[in-house]
C-alpha positions as a LaTeX table, in Angstrom:
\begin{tabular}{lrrr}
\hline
Residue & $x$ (\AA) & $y$ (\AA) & $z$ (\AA) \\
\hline
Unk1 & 6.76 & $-12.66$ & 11.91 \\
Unk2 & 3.90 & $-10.17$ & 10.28 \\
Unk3 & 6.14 & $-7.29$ & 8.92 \\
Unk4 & 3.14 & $-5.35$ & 7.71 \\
Unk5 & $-0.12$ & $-4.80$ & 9.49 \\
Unk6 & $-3.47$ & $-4.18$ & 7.22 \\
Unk7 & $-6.51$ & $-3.09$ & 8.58 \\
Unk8 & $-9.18$ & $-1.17$ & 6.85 \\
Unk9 & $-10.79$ & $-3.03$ & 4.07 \\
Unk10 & $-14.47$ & $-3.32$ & 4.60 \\
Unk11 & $-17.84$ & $-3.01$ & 2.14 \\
Unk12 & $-18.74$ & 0.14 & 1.15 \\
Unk13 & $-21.79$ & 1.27 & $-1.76$ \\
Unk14 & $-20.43$ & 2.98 & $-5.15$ \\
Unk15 & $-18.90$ & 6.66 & $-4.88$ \\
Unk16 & $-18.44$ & 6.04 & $-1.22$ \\
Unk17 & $-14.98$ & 6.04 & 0.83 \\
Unk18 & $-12.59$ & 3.68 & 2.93 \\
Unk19 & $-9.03$ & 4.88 & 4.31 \\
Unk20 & $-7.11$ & 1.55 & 4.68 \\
Unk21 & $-4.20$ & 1.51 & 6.98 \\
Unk22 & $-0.69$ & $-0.40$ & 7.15 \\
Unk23 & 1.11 & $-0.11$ & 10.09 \\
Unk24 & 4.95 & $-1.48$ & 10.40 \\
Unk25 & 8.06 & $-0.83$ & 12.27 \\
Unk26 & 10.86 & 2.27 & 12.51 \\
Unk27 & 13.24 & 0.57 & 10.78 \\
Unk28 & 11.42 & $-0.73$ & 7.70 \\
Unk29 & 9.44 & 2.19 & 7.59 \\
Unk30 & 12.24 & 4.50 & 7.55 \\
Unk31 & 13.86 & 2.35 & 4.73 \\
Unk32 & 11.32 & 1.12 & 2.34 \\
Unk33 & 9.60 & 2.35 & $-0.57$ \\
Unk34 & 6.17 & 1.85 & 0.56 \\
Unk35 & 2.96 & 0.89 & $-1.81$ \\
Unk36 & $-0.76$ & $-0.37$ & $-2.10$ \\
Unk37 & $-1.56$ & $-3.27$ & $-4.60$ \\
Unk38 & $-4.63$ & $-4.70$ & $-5.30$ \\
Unk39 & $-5.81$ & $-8.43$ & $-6.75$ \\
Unk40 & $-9.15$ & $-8.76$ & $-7.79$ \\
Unk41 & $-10.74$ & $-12.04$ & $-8.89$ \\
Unk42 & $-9.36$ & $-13.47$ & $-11.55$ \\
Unk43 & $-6.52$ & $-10.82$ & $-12.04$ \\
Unk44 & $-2.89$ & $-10.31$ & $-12.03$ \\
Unk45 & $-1.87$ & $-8.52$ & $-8.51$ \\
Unk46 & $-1.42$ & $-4.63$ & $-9.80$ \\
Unk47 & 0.18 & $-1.54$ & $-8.74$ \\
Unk48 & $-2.44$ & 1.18 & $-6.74$ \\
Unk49 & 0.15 & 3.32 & $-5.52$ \\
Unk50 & 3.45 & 4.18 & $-4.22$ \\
Unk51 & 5.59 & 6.80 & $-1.66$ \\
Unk52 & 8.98 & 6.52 & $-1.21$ \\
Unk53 & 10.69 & 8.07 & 2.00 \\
Unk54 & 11.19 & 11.46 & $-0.07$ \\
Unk55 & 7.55 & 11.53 & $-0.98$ \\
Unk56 & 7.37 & 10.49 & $-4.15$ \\
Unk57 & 3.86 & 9.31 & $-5.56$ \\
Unk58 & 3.17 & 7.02 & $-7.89$ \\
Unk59 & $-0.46$ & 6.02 & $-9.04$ \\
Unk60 & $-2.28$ & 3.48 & $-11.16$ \\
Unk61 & $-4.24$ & 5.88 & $-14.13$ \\
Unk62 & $-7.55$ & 4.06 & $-12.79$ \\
Unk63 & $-7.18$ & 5.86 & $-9.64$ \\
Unk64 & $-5.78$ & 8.80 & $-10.15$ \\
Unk65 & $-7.78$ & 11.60 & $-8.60$ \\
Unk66 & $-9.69$ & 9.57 & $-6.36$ \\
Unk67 & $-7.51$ & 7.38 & $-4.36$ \\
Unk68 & $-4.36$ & 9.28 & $-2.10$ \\
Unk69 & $-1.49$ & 7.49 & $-0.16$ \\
Unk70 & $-0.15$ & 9.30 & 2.59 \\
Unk71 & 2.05 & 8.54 & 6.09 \\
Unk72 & 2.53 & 9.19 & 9.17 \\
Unk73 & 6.18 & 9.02 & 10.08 \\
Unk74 & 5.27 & 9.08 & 13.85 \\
Unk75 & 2.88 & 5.96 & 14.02 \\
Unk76 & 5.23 & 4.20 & 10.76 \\
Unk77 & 1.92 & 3.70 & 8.74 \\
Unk78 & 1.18 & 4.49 & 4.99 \\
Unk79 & $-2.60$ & 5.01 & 4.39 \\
Unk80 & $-4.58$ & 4.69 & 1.35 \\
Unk81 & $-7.50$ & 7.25 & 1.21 \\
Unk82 & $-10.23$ & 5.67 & $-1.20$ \\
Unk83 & $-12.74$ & 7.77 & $-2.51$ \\
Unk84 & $-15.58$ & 7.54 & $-5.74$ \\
Unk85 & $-15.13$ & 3.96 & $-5.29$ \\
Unk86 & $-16.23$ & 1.72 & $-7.78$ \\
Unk87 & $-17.35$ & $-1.60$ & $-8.26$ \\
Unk88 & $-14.10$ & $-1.90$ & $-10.15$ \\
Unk89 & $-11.71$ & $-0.92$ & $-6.87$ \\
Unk90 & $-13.13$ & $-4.05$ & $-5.52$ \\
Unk91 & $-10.04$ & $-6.36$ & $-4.89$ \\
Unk92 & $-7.69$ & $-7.34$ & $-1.56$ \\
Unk93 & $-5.18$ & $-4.83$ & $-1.10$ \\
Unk94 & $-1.75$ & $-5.26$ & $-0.26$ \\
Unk95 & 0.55 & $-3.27$ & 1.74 \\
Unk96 & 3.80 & $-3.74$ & 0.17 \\
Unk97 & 7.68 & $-2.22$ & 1.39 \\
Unk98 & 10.26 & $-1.96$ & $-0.80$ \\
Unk99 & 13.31 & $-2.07$ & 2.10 \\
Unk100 & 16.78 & $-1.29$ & 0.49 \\
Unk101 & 19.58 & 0.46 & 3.23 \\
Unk102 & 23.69 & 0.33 & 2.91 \\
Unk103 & 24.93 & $-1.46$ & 5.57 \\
Unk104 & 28.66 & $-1.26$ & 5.56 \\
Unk105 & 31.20 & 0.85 & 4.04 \\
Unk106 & 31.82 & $-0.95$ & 0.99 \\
Unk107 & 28.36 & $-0.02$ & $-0.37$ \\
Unk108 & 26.72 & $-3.58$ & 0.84 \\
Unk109 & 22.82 & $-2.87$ & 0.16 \\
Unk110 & 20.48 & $-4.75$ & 2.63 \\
Unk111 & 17.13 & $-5.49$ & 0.64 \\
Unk112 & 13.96 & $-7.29$ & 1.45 \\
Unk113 & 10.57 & $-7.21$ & 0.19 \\
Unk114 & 7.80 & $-7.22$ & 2.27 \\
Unk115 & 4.42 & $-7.99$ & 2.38 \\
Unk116 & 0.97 & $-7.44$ & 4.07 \\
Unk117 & $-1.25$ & $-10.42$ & 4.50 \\
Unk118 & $-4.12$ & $-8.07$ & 2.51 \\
Unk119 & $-7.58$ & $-6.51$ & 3.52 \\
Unk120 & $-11.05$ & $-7.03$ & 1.71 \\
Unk121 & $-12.41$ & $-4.15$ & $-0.03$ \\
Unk122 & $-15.88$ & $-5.38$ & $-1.62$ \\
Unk123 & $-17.80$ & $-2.03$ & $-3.58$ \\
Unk124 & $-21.38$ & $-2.83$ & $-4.13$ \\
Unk125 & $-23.55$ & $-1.79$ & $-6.95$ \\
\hline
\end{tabular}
């Protein structure tokens, strides 16, 4: 079953913007530390960004300033805002959920990682 729901990713000219969107349930939502990665051609997958449930940011130093990741606790989604984008930011972008809850009294820690199936984002020249 598709945890993680990507939409967004599109072509867009340099210095212009895309928002992309990941949409998943309550209960992972509510749970997971969530984040954006990115693999472009020929490159390792790398860390974009990342909010955990108390709002904690994290982001990569080649996007600081221009990209933003954000939620909305009442749809469960975690956005990326893109702006300035380069021909650089071109890559597919993962939505990624970092699920970790105690389940019992004994300190048992469910954890899962989950994954997006990724979105296109192709900056032109």
């Amino acid at each position: 079953q598709v945890e993680l729901v990507e939409s967004g990713g599109g072509l867009v000219q340099t210095g212009g913007s895309l928002r992309l969107s990941c949409a998943t349930s309550k209960s992972i939502f509510a749970n997971s530390a969530m984040g954006w990665f990115r693999q472009a051609p020929g490159q390792e997958r790398e860390l974009v960004a990342t909010l955990t449930s108390s709002g904690s940011t994290n982001y990569a130093e080649s996007v600081k300033g221009r990209f933003t990741i954000s939620r909305d606790n009442a749809k469960n989604t975690v956005y990326l805002q893109m702006s300035s984008l380069k021909p650089e930011d071109t890559a597919v972008y993962y939505c990624n959920a970092k699920f970790r809850k105690v389940v019992n009294v004994e300190g048992a820690i469910a954890s899962k990682e989950y994954w997006g199936q990724g979105t296109l984002v192709t900056v032109s020249r």
